[in-house]
Coordinates of N, CA and C in Angstrom, one line a residue:
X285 N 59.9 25.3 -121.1 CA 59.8 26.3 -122.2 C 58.4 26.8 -122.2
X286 N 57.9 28.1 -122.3 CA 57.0 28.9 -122.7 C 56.4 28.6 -123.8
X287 N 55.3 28.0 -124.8 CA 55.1 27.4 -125.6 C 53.5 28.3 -125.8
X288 N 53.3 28.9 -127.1 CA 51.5 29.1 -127.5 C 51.6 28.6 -128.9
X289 N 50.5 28.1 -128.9 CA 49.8 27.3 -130.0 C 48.7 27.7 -130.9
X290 N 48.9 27.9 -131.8 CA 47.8 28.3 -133.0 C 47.4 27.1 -134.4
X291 N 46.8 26.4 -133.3 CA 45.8 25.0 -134.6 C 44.6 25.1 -134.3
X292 N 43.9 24.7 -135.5 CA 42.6 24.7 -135.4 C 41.7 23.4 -135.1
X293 N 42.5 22.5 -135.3 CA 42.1 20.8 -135.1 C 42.0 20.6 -133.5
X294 N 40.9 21.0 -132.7 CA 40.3 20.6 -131.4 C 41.4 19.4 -131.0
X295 N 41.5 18.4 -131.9 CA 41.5 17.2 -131.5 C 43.2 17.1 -131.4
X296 N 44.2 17.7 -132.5 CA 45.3 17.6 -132.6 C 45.5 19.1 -131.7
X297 N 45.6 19.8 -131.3 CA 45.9 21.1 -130.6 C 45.6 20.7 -128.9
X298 N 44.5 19.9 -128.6 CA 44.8 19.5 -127.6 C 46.1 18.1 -127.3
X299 N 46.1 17.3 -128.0 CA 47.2 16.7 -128.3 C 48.6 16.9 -128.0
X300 N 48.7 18.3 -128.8 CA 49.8 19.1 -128.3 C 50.0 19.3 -127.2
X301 N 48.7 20.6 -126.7 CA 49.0 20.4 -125.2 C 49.8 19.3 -124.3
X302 N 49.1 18.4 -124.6 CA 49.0 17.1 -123.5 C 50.5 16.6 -123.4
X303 N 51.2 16.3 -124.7 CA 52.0 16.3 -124.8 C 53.1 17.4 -124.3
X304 N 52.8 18.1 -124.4 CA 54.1 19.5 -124.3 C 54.3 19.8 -122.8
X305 N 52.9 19.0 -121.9 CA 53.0 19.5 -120.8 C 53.5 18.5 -120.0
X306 N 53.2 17.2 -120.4 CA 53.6 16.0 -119.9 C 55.4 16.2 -120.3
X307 N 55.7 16.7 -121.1 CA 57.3 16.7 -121.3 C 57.7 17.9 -120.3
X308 N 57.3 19.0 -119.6 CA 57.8 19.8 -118.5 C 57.5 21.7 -119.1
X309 N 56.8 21.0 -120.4 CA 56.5 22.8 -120.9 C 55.5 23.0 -120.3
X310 N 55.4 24.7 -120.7 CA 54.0 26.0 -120.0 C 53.6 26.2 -121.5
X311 N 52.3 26.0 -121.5 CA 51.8 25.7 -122.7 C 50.8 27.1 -122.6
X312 N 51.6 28.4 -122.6 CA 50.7 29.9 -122.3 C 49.3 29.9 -123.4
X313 N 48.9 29.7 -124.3 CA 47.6 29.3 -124.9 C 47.6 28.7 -125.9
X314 N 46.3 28.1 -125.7 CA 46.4 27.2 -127.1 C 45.4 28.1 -128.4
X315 N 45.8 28.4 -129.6 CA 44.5 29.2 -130.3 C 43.8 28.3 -131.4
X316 N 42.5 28.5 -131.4 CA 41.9 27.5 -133.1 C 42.1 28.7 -134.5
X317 N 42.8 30.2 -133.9 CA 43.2 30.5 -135.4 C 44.2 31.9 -134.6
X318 N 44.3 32.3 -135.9 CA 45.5 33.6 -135.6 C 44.6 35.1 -135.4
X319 N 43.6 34.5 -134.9 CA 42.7 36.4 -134.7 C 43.8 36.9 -133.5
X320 N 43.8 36.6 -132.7 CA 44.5 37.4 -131.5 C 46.0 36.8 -130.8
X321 N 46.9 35.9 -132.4 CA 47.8 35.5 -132.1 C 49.0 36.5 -131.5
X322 N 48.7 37.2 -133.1 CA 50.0 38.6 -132.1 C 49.8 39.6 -131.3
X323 N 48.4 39.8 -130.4 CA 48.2 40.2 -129.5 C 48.6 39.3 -128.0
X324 N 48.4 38.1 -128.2 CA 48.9 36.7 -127.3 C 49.9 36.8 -127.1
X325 N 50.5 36.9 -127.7 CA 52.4 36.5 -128.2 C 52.9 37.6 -127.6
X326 N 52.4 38.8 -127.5 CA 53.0 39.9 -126.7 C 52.7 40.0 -125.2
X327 N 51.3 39.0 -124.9 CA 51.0 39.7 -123.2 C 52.3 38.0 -122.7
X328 N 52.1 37.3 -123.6 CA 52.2 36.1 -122.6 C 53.7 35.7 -122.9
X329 N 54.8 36.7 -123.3 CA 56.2 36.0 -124.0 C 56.2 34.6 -124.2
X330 N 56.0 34.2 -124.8 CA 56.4 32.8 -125.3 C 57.6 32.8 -125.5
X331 N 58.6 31.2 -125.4 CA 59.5 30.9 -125.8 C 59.7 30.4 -127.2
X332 N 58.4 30.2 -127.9 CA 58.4 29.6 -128.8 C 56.9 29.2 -129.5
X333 N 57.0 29.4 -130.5 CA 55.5 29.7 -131.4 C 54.7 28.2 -132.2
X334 N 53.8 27.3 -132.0 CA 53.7 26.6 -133.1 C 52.7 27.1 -133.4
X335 N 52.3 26.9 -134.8 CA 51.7 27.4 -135.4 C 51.1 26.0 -137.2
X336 N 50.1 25.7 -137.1 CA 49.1 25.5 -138.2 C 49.7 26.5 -139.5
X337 N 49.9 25.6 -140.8 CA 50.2 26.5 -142.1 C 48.5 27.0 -142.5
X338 N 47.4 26.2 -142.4 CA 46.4 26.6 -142.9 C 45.2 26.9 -141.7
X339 N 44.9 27.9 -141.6 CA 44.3 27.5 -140.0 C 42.8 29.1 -140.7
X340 N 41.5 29.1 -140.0 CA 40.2 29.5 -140.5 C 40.5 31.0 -140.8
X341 N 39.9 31.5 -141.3 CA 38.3 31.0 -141.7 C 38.7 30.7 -143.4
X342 N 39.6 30.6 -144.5 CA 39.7 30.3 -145.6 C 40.6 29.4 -145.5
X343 N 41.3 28.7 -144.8 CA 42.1 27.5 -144.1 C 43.1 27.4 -145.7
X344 N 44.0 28.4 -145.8 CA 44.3 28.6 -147.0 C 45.4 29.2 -146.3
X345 N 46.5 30.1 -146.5 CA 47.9 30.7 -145.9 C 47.8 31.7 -144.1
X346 N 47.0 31.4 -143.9 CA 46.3 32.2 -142.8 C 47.7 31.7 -141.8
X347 N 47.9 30.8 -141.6 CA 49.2 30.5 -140.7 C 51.1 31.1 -141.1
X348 N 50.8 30.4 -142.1 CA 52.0 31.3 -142.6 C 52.1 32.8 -142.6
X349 N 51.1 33.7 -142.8 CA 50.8 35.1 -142.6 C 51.0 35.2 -141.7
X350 N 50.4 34.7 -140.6 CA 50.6 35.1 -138.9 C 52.2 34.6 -138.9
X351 N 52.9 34.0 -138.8 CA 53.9 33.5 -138.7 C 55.2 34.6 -139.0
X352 N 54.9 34.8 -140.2 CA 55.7 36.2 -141.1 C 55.0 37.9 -140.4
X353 N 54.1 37.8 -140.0 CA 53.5 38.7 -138.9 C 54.4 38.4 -137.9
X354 N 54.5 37.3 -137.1 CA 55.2 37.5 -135.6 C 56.9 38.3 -136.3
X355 N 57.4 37.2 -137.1 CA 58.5 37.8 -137.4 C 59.1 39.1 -137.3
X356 N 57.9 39.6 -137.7 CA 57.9 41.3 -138.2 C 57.9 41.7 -136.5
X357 N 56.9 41.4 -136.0 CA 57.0 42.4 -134.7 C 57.9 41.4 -133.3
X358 N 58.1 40.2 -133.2 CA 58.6 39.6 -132.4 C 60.2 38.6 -133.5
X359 N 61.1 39.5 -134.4 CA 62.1 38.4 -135.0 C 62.6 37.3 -134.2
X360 N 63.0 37.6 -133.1 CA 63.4 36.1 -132.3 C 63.0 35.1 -131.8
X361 N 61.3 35.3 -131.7 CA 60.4 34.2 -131.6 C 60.5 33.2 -131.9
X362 N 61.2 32.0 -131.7 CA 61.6 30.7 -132.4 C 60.2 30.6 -133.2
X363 N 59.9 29.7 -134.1 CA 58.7 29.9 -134.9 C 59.1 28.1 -135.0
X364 N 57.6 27.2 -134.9 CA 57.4 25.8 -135.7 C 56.1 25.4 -136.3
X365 N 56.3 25.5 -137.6 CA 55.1 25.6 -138.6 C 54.7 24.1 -138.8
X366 N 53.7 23.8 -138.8 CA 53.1 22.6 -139.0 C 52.4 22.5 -140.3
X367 N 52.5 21.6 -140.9 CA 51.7 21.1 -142.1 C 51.2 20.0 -142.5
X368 N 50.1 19.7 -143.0 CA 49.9 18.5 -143.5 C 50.5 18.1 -144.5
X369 N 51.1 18.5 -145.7 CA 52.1 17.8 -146.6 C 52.9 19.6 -147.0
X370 N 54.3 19.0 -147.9 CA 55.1 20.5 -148.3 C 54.3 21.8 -149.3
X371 N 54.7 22.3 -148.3 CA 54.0 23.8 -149.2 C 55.3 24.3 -149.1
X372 N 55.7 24.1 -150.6 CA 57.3 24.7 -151.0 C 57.1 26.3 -150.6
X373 N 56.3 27.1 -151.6 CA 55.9 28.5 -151.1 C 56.0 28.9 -149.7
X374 N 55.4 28.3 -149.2 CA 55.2 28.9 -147.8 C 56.5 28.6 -147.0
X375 N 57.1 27.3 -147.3 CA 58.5 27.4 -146.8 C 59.5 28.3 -146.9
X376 N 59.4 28.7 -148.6 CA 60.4 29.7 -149.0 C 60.0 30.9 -148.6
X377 N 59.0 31.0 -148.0 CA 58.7 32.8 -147.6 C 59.1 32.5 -146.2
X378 N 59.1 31.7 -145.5 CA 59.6 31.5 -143.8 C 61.2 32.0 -144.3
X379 N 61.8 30.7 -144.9 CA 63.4 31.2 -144.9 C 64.0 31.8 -145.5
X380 N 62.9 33.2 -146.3 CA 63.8 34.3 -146.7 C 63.1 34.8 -145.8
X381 N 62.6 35.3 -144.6 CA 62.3 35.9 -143.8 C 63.6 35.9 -142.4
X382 N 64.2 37.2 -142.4 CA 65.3 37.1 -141.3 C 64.5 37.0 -139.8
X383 N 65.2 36.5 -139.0 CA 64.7 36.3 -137.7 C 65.3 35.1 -136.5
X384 N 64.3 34.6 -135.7 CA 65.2 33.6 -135.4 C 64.9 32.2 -135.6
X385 N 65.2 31.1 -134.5 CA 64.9 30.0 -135.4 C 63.7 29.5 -135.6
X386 N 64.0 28.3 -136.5 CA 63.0 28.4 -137.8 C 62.6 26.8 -137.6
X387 N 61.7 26.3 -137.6 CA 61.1 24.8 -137.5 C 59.9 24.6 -138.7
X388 N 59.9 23.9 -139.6 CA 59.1 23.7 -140.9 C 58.5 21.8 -140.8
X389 N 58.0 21.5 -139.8 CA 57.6 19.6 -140.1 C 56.0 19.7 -140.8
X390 N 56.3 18.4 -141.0 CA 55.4 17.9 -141.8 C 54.6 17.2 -140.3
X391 N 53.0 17.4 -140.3 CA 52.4 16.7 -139.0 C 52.5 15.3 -138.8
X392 N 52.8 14.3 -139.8 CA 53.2 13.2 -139.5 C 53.9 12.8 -138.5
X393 N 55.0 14.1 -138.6 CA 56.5 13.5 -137.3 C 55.6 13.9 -135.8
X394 N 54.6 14.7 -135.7 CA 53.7 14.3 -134.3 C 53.7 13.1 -133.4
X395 N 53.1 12.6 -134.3 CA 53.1 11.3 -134.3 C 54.7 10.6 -133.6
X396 N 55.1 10.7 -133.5 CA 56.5 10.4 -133.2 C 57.1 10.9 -131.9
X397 N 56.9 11.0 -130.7 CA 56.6 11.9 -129.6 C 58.1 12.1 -129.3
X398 N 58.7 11.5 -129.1 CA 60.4 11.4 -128.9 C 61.2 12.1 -129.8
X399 N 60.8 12.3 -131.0 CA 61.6 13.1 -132.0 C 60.9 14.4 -132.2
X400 N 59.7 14.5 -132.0 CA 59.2 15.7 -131.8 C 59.9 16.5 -131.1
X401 N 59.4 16.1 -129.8 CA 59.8 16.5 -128.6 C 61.4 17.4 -128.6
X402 N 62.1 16.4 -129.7 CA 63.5 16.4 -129.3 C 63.8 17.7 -130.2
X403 N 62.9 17.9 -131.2 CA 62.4 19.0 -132.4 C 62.6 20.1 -131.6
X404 N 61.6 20.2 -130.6 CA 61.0 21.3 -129.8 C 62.1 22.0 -129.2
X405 N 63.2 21.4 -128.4 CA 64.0 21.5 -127.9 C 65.2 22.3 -128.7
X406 N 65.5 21.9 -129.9 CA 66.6 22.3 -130.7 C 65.7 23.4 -131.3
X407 N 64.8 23.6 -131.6 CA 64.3 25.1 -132.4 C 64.6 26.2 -131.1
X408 N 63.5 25.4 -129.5 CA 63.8 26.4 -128.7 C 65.4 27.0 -128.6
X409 N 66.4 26.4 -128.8 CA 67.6 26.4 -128.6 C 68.3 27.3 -129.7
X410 N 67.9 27.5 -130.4 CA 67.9 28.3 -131.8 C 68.8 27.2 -132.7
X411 N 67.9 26.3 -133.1 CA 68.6 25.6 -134.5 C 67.6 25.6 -135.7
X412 N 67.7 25.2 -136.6 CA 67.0 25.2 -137.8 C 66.4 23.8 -137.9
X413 N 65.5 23.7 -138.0 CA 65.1 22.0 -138.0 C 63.7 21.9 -139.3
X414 N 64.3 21.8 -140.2 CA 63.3 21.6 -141.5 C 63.3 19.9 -141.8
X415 N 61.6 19.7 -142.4 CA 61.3 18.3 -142.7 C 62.0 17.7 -143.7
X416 N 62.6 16.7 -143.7 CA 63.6 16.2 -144.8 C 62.7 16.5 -146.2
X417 N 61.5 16.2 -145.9 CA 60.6 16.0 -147.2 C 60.6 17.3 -147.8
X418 N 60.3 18.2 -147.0 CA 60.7 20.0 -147.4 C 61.9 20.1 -148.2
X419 N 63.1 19.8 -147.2 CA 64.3 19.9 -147.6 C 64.5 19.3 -149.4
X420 N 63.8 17.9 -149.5 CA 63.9 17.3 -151.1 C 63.7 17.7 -151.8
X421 N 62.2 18.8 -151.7 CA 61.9 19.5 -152.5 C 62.7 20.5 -153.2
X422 N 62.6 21.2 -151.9 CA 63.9 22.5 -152.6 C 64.7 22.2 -153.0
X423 N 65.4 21.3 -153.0 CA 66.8 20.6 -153.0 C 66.1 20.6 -155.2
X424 N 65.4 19.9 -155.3 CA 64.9 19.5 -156.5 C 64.0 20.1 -157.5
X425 N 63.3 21.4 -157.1 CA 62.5 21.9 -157.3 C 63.2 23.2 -158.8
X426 N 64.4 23.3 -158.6 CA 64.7 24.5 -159.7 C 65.8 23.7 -160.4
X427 N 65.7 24.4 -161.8 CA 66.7 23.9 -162.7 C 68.3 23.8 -161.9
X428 N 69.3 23.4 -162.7 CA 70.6 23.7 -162.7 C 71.2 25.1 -162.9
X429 N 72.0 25.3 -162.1 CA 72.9 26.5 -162.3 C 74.1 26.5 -162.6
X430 N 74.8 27.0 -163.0 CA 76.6 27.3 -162.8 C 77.1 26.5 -162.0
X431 N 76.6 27.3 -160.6 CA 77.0 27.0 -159.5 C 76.7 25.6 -158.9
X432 N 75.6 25.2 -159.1 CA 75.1 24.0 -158.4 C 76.0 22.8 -159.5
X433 N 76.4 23.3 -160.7 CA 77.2 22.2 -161.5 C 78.4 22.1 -161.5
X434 N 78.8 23.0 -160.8 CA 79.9 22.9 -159.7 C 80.6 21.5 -159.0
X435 N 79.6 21.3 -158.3 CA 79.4 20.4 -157.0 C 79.3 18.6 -157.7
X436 N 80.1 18.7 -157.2 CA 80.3 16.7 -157.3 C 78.9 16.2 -156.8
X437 N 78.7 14.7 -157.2 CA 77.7 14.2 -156.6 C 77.6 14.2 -154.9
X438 N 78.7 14.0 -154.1 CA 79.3 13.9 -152.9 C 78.7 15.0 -152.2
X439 N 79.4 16.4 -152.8 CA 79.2 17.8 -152.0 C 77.2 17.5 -152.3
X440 N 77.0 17.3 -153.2 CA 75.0 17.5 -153.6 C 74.4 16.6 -152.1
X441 N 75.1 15.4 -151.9 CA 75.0 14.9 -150.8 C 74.8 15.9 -149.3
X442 N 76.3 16.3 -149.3 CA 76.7 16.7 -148.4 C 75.2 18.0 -147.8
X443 N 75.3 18.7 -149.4 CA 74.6 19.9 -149.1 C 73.0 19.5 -148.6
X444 N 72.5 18.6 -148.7 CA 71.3 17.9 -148.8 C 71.3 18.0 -147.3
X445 N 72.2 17.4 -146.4 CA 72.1 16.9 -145.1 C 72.3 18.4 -144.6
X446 N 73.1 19.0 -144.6 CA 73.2 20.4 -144.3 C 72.0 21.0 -144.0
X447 N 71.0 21.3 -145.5 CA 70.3 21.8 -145.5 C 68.9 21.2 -144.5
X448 N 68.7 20.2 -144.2 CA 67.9 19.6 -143.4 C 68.5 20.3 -141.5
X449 N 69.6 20.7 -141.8 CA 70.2 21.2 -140.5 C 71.2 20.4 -139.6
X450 N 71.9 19.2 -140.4 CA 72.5 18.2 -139.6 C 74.3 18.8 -139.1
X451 N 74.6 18.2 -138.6 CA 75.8 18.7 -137.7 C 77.0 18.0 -138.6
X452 N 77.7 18.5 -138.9 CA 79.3 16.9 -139.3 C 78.8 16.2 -138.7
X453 N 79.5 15.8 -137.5 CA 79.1 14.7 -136.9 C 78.0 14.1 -137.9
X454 N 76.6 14.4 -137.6 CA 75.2 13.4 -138.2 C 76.0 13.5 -139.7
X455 N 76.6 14.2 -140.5 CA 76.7 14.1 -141.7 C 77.5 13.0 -142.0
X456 N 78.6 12.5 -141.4 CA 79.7 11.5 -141.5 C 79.0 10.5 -141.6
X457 N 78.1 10.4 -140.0 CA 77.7 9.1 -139.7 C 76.3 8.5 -140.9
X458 N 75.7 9.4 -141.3 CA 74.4 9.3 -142.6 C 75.9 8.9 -143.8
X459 N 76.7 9.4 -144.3 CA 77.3 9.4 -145.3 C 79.0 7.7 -145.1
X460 N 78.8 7.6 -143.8 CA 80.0 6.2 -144.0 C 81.2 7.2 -144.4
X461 N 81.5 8.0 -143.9 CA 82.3 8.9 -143.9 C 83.2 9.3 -142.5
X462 N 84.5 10.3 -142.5 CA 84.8 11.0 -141.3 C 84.4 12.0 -141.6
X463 N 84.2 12.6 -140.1 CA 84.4 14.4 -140.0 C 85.0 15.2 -140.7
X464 N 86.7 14.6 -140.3 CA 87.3 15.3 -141.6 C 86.4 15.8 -143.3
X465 N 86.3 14.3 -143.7 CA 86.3 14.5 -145.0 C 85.1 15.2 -145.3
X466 N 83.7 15.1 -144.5 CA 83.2 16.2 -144.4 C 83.3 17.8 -144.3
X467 N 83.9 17.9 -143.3 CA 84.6 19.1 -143.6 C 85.0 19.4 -144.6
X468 N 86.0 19.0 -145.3 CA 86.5 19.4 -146.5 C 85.4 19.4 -147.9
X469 N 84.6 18.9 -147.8 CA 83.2 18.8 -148.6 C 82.5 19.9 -148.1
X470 N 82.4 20.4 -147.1 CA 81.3 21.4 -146.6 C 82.1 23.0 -147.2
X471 N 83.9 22.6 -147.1 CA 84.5 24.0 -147.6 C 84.7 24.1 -148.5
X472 N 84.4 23.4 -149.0 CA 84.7 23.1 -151.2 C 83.1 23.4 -151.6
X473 N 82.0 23.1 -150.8 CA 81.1 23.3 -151.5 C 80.3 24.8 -151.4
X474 N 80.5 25.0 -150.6 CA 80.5 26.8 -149.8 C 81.4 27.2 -150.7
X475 N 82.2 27.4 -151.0 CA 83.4 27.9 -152.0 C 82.7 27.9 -153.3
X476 N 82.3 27.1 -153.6 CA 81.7 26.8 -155.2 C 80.5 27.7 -155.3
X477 N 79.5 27.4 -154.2 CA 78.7 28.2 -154.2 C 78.5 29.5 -153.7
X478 N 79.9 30.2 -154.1 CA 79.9 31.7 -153.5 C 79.1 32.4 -152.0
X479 N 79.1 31.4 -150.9 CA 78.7 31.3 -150.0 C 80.0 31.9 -148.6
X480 N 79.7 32.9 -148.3 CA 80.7 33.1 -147.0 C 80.7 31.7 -146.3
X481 N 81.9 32.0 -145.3 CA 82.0 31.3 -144.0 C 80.9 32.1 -142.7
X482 N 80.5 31.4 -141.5 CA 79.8 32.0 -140.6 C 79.6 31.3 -139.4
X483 N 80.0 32.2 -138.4 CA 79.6 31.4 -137.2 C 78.7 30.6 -136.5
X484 N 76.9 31.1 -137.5 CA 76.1 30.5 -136.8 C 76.0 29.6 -138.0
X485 N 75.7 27.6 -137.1 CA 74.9 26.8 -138.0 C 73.5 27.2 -138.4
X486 N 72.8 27.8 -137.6 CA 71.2 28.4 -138.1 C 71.9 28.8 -139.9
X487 N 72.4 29.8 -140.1 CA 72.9 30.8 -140.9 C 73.3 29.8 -142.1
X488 N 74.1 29.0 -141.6 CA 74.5 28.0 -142.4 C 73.5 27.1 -143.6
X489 N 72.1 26.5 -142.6 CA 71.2 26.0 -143.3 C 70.5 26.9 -144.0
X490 N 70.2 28.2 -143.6 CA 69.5 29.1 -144.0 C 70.1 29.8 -145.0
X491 N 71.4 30.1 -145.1 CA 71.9 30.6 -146.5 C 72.0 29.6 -147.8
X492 N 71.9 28.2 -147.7 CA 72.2 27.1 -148.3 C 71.2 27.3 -148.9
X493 N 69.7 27.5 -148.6 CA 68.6 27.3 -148.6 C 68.1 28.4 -149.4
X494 N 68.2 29.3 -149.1 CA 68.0 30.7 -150.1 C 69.2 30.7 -150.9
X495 N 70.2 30.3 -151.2 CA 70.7 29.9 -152.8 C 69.5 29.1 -153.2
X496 N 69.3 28.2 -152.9 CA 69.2 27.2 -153.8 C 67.7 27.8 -154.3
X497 N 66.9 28.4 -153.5 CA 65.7 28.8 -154.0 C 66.1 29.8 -155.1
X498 N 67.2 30.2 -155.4 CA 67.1 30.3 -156.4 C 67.7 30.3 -157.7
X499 N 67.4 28.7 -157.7 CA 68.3 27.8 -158.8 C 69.3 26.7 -158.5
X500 N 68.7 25.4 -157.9 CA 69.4 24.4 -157.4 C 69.3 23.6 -158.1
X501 N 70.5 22.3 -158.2 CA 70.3 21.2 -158.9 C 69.6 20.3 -157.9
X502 N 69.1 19.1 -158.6 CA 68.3 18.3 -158.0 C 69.7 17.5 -157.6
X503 N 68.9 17.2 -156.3 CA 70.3 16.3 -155.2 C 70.2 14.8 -155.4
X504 N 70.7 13.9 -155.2 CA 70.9 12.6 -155.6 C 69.8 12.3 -154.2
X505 N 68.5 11.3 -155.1 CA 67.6 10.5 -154.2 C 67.9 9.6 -152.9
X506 N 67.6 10.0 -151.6 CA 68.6 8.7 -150.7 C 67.4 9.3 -149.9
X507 N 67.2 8.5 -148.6 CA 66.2 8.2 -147.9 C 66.9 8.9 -146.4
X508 N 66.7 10.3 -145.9 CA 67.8 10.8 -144.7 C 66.4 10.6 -143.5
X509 N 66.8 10.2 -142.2 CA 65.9 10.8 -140.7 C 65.9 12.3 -140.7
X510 N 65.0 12.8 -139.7 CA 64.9 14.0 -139.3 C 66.1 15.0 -139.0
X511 N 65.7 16.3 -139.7 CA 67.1 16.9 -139.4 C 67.3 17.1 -137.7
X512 N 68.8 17.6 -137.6 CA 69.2 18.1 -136.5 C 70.1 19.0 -136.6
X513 N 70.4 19.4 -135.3 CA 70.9 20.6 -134.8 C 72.1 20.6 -135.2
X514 N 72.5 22.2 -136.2 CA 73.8 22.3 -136.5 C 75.2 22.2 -135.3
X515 N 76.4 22.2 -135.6 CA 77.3 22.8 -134.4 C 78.0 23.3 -134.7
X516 N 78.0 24.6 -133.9 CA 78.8 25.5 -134.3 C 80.3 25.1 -134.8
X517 N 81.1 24.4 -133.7 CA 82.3 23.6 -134.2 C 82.9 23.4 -135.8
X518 N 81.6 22.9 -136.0 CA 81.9 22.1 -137.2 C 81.1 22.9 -138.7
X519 N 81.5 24.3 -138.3 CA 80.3 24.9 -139.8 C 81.5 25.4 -140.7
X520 N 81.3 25.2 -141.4 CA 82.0 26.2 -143.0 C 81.0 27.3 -143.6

């Protein structure tokens, strides 16, 4: 995969590299800020953008701007936003931003080369892959609604895992559950929350996600791994 890089950390940006290249990527540039990101992005097609949330000269939203920049002029750019801890804001302007897929970690999971990696792959692929910690937030962040009072403790569950981008399948196996009964939790809770049916899982996490930003109940506390890749198969 085609890979440019916009961090400003010498030390973690080469890291990247090293890594991205040693796993079989073309790592077309690496940037220490977004002066000539969307000029880059255009000579060198990338398959996929990572990108620093705070990157110079005011090391304040400068990444996320560029990020919502490529959107604008490149929407199918897979995009993966890196952060040092959740910037709810900055998340919620990525995922009300249409386009394609969407990657939101927390730099910690770096650290972690194998699930990274595995990150890399499923955004390139167009999946949604947001940081569970992100995901809690929102999940917790706005009052109760109608709608969200709706939902059994189970479907709050259900929608939790969803929204991190997990598949049935991962949802069963996190929950000691079948597929089935999932399913039926994924169509009862889409139902409650006046949410179409749709073929894409991206669509799925991402519509879940813009409800709730505006006006979700807090989801029952549990401790989930990294999300993963929706399947189509299995979406309501």
């Amino acid at each position: 995969m085609r890979i440019l890089i916009c961090e400003d950390s010498a030390l973690l940006r080469e890291g990247l590299v090293r890594v991205l290249e040693d796993a079989g990527h073309t790592v077309v540039a690496a940037l220490p800020d977004a002066t000539r990101l969307d000029e880059v992005a255009s000579e060198s097609s990338p398959e996929l953008c990572i990108l620093d949330v705070r990157l110079p000269p005011s090391w304040t939203d400068e990444g996320i701007r560029a990020a919502l920049a490529l959107r604008a002029t490149q929407p199918q750019l897979p995009l993966l936003v890196l952060s040092q801890y959740v910037e709810e804001r900055y998340a919620s302007d990525l995922i009300a931003a249409k386009g394609g897929a969407l990657g939101y970690l927390l730099k910690d999971r770096v650290a972690d080369v194998a699930d990274f990696l595995e990150a890399i792959e499923r955004i390139g692929a167009g999946a949604t892959v947001l940081d569970p910690e992100v995901v809690a937030q929102l999940l917790s962040r706005r009052t109760r609604d109608e709608r969200m009072l709706r939902l059994t403790d189970r479907e709050r569950a259900v929608l939790s895992l969803i929204a991190e981008g997990k598949s049935n399948q991962a949802i069963a196996k996190s929950l000691f559950i079948s597929e089935g009964s999932v399913e039926k939790h994924v169509t009862s809770l889409f139902q409650k929350l006046d949410l179409e049916q749709d073929e894409s899982g991206n669509r799925r996490v991402l519509a879940a996600l813009a409800h709730l930003e505006h006006g979700g109940a807090q989801a029952p506390q549990q401790t989930f791994p990294g999300g993963t890749t929706p399947q189509t198969g299995a979406n309501r």
